[in-house]
Coordinates of C-alpha atoms and ligand atoms in Angstrom, one line a residue:
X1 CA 0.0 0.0 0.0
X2 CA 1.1 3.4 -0.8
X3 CA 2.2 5.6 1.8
X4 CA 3.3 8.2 -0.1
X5 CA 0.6 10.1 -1.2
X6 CA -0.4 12.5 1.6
X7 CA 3.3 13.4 2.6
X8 CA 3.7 14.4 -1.3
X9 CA 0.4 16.9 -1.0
X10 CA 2.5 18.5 2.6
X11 CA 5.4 18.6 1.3
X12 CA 4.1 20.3 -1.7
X13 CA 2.1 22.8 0.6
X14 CA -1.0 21.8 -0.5
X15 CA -2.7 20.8 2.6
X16 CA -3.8 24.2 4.2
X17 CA -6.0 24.6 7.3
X18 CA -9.9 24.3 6.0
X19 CA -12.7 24.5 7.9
X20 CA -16.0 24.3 5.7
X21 CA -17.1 21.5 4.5
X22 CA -15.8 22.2 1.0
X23 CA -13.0 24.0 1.4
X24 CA -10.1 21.2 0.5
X25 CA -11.6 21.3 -2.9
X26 CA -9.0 21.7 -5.2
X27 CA -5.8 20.8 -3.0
X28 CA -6.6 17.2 -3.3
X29 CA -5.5 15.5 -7.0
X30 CA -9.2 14.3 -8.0
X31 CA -7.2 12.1 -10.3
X32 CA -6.6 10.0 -6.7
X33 CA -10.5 9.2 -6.8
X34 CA -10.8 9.0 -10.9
X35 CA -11.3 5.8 -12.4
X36 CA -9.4 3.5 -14.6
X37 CA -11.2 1.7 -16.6
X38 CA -9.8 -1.9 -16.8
X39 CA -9.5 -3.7 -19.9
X40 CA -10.8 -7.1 -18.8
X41 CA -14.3 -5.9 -17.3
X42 CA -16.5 -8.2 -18.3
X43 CA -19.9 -5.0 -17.9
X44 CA -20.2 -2.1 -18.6
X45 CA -19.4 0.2 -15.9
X46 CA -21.5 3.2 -15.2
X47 CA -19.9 7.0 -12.9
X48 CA -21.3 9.3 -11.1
X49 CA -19.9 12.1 -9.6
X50 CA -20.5 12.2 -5.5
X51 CA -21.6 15.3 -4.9
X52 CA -19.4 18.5 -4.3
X53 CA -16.5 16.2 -3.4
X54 CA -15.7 15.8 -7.3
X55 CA -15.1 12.2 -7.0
X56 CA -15.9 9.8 -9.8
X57 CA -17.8 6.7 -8.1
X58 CA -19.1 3.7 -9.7
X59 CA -23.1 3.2 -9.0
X60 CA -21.8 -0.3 -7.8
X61 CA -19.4 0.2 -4.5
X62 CA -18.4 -2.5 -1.8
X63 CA -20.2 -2.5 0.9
X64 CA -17.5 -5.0 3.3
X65 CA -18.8 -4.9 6.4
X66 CA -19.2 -9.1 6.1
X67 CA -16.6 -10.1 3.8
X68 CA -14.2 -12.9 5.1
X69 CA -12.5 -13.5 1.8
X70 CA -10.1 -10.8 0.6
X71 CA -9.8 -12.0 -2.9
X72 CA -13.6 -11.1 -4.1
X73 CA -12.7 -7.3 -2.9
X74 CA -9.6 -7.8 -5.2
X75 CA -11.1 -8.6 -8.1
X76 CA -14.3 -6.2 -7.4
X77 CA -11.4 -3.4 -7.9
X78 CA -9.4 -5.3 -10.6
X79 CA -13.0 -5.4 -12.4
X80 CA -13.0 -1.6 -12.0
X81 CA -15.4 -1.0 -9.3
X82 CA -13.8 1.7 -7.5
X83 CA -15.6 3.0 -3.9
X84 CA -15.1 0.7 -0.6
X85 CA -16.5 0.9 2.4
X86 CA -15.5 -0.1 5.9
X87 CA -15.6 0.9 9.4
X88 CA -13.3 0.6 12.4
X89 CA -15.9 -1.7 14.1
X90 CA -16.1 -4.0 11.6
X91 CA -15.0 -7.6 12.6
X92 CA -14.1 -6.6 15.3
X93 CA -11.5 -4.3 14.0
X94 CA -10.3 -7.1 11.2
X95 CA -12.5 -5.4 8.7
X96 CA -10.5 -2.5 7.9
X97 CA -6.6 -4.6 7.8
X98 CA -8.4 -7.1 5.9
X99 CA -9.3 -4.4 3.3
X100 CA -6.1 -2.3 3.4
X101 CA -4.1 -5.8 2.7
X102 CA -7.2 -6.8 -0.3
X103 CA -6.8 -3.3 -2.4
X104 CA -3.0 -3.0 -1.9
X105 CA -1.4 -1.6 -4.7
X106 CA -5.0 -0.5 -6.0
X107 CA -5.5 2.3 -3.1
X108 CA -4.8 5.3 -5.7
X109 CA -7.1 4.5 -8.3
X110 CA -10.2 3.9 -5.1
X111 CA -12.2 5.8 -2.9
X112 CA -12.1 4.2 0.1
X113 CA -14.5 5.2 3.5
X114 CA -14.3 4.1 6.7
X115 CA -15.8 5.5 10.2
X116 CA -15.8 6.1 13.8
X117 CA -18.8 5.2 16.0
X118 CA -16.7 7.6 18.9
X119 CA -18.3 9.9 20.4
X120 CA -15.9 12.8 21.4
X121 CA -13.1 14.6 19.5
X122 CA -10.2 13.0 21.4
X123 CA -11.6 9.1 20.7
X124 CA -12.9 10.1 17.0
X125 CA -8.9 11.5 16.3
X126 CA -7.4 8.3 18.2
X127 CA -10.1 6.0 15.7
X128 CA -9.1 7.4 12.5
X129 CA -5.3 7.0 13.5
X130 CA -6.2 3.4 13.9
X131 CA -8.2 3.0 10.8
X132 CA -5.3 4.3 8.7
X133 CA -2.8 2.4 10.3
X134 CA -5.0 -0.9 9.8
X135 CA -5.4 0.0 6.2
X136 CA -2.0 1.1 5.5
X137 CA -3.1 4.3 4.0
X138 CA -2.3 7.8 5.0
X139 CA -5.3 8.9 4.4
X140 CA -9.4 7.8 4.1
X141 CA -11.5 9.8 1.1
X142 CA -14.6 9.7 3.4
X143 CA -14.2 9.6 6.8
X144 CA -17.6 8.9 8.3
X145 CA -19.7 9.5 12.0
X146 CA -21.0 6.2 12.3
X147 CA -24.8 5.3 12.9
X148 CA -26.3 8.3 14.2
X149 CA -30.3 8.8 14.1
X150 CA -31.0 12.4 15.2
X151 CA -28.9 15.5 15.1
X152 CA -28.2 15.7 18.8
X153 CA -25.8 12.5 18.5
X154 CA -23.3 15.1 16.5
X155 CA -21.5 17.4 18.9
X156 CA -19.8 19.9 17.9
X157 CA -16.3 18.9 18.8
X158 CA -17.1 16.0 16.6
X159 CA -17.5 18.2 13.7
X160 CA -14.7 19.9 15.0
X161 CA -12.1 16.3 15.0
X162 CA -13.6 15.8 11.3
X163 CA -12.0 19.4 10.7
X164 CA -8.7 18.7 12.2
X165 CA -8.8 15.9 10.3
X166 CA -9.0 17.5 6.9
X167 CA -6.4 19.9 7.7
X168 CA -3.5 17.4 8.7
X169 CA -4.6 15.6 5.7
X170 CA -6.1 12.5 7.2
X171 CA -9.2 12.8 5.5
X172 CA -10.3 14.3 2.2
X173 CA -13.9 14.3 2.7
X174 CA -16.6 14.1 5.9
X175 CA -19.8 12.3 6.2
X176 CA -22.0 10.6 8.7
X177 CA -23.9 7.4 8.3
X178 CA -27.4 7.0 9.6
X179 CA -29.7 4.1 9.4
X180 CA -33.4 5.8 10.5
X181 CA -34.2 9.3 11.3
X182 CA -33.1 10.1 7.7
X183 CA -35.3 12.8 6.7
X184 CA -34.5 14.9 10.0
X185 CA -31.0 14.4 9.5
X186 CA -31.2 15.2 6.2
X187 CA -32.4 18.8 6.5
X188 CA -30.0 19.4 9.3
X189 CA -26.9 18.4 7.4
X190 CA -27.8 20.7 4.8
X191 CA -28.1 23.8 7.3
X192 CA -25.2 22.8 9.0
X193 CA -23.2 22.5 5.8
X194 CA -20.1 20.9 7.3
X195 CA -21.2 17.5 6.0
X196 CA -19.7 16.7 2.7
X197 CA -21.0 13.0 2.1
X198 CA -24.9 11.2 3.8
X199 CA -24.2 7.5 3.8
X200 CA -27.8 6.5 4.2
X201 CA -30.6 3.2 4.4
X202 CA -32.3 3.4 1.5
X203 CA -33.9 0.3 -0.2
X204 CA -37.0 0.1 -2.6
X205 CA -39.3 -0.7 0.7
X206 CA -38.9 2.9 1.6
X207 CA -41.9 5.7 1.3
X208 CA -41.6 8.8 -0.7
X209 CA -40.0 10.9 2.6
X210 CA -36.8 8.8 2.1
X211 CA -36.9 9.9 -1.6
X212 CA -37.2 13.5 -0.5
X213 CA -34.4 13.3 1.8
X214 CA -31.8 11.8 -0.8
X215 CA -33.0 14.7 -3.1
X216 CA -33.0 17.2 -0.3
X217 CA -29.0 16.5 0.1
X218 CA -28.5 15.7 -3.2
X219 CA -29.4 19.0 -4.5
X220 CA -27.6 20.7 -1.9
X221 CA -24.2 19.2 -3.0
X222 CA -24.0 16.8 -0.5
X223 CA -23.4 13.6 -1.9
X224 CA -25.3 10.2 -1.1
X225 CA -24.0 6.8 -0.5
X226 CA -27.0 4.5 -0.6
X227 CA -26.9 1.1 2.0
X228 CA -28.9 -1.4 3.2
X229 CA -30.2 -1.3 -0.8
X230 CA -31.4 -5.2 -0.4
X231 CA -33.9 -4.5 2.2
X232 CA -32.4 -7.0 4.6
X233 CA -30.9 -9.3 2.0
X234 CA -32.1 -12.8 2.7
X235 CA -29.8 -13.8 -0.4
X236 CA -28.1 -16.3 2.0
X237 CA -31.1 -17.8 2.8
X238 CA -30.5 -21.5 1.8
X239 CA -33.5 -24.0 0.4
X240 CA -33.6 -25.5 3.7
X241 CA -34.0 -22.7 5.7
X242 CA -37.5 -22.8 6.8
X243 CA -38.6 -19.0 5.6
X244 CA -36.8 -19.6 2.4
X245 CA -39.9 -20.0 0.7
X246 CA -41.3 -17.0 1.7
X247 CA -38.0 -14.8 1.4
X248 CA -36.6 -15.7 -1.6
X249 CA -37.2 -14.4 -5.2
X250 CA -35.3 -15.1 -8.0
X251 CA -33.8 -12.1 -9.5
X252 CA -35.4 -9.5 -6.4
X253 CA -32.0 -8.7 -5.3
X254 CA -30.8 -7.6 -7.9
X255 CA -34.0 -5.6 -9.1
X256 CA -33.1 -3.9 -5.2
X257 CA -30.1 -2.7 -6.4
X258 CA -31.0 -1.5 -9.9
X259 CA -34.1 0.3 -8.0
X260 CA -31.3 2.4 -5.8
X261 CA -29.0 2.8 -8.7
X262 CA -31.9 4.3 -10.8
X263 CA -33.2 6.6 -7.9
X264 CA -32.3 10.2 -8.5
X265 CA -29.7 11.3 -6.1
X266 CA -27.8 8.1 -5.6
X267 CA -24.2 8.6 -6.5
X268 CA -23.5 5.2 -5.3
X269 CA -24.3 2.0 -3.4
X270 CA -22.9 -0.4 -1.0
X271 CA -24.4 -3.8 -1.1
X272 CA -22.8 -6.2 0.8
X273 CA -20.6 -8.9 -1.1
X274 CA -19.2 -12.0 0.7
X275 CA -18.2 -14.3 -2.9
X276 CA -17.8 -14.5 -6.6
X277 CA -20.6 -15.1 -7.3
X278 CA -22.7 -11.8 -5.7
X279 CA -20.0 -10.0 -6.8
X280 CA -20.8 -11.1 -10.7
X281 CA -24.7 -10.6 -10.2
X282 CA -24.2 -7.0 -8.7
X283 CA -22.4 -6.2 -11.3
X284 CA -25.1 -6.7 -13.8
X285 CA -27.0 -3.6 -12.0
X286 CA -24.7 -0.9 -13.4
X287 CA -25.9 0.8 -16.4
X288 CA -29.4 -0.9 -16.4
X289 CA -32.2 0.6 -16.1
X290 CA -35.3 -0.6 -13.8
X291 CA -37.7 -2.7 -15.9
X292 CA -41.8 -3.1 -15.5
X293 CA -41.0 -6.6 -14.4
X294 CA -38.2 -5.7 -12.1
X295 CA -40.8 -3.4 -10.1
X296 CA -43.9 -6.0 -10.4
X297 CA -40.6 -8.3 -8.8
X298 CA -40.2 -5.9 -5.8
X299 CA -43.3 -5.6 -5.1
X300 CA -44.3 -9.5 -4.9
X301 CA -41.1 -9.4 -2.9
X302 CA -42.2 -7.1 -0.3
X303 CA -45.1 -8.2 0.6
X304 CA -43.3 -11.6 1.2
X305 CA -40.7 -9.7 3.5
X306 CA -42.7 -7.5 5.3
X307 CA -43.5 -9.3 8.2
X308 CA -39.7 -10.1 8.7
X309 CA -38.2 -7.2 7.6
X310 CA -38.0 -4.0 9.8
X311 CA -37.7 -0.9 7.0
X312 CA -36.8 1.5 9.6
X313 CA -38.9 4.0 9.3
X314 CA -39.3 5.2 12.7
X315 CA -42.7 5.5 13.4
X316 CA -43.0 2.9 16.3
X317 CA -40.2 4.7 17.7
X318 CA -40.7 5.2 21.8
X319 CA -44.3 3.2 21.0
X320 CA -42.7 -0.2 23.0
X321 CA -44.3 0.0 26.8
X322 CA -40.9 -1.3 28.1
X323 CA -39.0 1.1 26.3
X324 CA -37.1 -1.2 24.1
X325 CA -35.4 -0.2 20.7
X326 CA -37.4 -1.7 18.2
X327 CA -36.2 -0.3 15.0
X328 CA -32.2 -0.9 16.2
X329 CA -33.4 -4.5 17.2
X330 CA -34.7 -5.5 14.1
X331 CA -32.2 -4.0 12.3
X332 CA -29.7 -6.4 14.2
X333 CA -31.9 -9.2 13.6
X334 CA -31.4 -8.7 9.8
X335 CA -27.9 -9.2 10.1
X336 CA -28.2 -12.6 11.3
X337 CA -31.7 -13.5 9.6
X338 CA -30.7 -11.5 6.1
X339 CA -26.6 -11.7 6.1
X340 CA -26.3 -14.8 8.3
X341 CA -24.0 -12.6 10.6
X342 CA -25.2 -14.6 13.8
X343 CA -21.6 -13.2 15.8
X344 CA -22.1 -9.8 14.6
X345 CA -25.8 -9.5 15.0
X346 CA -24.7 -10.9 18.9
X347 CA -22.4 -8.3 19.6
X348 CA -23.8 -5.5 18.1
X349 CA -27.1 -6.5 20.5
X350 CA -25.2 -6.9 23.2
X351 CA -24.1 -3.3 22.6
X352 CA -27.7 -1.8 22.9
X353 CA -28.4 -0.6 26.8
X354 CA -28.3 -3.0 29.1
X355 CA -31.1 -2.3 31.1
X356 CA -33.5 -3.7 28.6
X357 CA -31.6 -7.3 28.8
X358 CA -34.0 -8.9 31.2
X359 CA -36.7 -7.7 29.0
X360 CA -39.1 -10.4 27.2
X361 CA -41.4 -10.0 24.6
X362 CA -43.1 -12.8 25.6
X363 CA -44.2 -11.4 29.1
X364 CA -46.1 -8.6 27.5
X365 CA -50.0 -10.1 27.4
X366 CA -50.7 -7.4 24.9
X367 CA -47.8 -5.7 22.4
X368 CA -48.2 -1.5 22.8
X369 CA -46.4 -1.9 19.1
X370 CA -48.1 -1.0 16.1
X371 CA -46.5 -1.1 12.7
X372 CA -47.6 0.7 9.9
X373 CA -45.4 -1.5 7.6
X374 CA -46.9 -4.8 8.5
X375 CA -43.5 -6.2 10.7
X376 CA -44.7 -8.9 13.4
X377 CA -43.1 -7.0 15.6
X378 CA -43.0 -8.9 18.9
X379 CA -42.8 -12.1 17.1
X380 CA -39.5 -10.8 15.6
X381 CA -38.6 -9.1 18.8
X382 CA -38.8 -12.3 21.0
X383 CA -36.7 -14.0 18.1
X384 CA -33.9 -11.5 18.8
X385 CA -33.9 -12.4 22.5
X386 CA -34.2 -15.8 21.5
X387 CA -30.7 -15.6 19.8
X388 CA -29.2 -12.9 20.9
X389 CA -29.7 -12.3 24.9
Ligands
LIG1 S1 -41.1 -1.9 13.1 FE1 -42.4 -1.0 11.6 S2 -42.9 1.1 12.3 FE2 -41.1 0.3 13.5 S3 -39.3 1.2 12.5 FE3 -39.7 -0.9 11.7 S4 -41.0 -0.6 9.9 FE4 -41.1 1.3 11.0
LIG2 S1 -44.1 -7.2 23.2 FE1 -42.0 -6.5 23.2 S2 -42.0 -4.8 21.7 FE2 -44.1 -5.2 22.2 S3 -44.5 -3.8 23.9 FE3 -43.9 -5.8 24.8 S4 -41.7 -5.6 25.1 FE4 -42.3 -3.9 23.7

């Protein structure tokens, strides 16, 4: 991996203190995030430019949160898709070396993300040391917030490390990644206009409010990462799993992806990849347009998942009597129902507050839950204790 690169911009004196969130515009080569297109690419492959930032992103990024095997992110960037995502978290901090070691020589010609789920300036700064040591990079394009739901979770002095961070040259660009409370956050970025980049859920199940939030940051420069594009996935579901017959679809995951891809606003996406094989269907979304029998696919699909799959919308939200986190449970149970993450789906429940441990869905005679969206929601619920607690 190439250490080189941000040393070359100091020495040159073209790191200089910036403090909007546009301001390193022009003292960064964009030529470090511009694409070559390699010869053996079996597809077409299909840019967009992200937002304000400049960079040149393919529709289809890597989502690699889950991926064990290093060689299917090697040949997603030999095969010319060029935007990764990781996150210091990730595998329990594996994630990130595992993906430094996989894009190796490649780091120049990518646009690589990571983030920090920190929650002060000090931790944030001491994460994104970490992260580019475990990647072997000096420096990330994106650096992201991790997971926040409502603008309160962003301090200032968090904005304030993402600052410091541009100016030593760590970072290029700054985001923050949010799974529900999109359309709040949305607006708020905007206003705040420190925000460079909204990593954000955003899957065909979604209502027209999550279309008007991508557009509401999309027009205002930011630009907009789609994940979670799947709607939970369920491509690992295997013939014998009992809810295979309701859950799977043939050809629904990749409509999912070709409906984000095609949504205005989307620069790019970050479905989760874990072999050759995903990696060659998701490839077939770039370029192509969503068909009449791609969205007659969806929508048989999501009245099979709806039950199961929680589309985090946020309207149950403080509705549970006990006070549990519904939306962030199910969300968890996806991972290990959807990506068949059981450990990761265990740790990151064991992660929500602890005073809700004891709790049991099955105690409650009547559930004070209602969903809009047709999720069985204490059925699910009590399968996440099940597993999980
Ligand atoms: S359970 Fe239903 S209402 Fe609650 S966040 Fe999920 S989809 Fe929305
Ligand atoms: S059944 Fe579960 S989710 Fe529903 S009100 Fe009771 S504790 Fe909350």
């Amino acid at each position: 991996m190439l250490k080189t690169s941000r040393r070359n911009f100091l020495s040159a004196g073209l790191v200089v203190p910036v403090m909007g969130a546009t301001s390193n515009m022009g003292l960064w080569p964009l030529s470090a995030g511009l694409p070559e297109k390699p010869s053996n690419s079996p597809v077409k492959l299909d840019y967009r430019t992200l937002g304000h930032t400049g960079l040149k992103v393919t529709t289809l990024g890597f989502g690699c949160m889950i991926t064990s095997d290093p060689s299917v992110i090697t040949r997603a960037a030999d095969l010319g898709i060029n935007y990764f995502d990781t996150a210091r978290g990730y595998q329990h901090g594996n994630n990130e070396r595992m993906v430094g070691a996989a894009l190796g020589a490649k780091r120049k010609q990518i646009v690589l993300s990571t983030k920090s789920p920190a929650g002060d300036k000090a931790s944030l700064l001491k994460d994104l040391d970490t992260s580019l040591n475990e990647l072997k990079t000096d420096y990330v394009d994106i650096w992201y917030l991790h997971a926040k739901s409502k603008p309160e979770e962003i301090h200032d002095d968090m904005i304030e490390a993402q600052q410091i961070a541009k100016q030593q040259g760590k970072i290029r660009f700054a985001g923050f990644s949010t799974h529900s409370g999109q359309q709040q956050l949305a607006s708020w970025m905007v206003q705040k206009g420190a925000f460079d980049v909204l990593l954000v859920a955003y899957n065909f199940s979604m209502d027209a409010t999550m279309d008007q939030a991508v557009q509401t940051a999309s027009k205002a420069g930011i630009g907009v990462v789609g994940m979670k594009v799947m709607a939970g996935g369920f491509r690992s579901l295997k013939p014998t799993d009992p809810i295979y017959d309701k859950l799977h679809r043939d050809g629904a995951l990749l409509a999912a992806l070709k409906w984000v891809i095609n949504k205005p606003g989307v620069s790019t996406t970050i479905p989760s990849m874990t072999d050759m094989d995903q990696l060659d269907e998701n490839m077939k979304a770039m370029g192509n347009s969503l068909s009449a029998g791609d969205e007659k696919l969806l929508a048989e699909h999501l009245e099979q998942i709806q039950p199961f799959y929680c589309r985090l919308c946020g309207k149950c939200d403080g509705t549970c009597q006990k006070g549990l986190p519904v939306a962030d449970t199910l969300r968890i149970l996806t991972y290990a129902d959807g990506y068949r993450q059981f450990a990761l789906a265990r740790e990151r429940f064991q992660e929500l507050p602890a005073k809700h441990a004891a709790i049991r869905c099955g105690d409650c005679t009547e559930c004070t839950v209602s969903c809009p969206n047709g999720v069985r929601v204490s059925d699910r619920m009590a399968r996440a204790q099940e597993l999980f607690a």
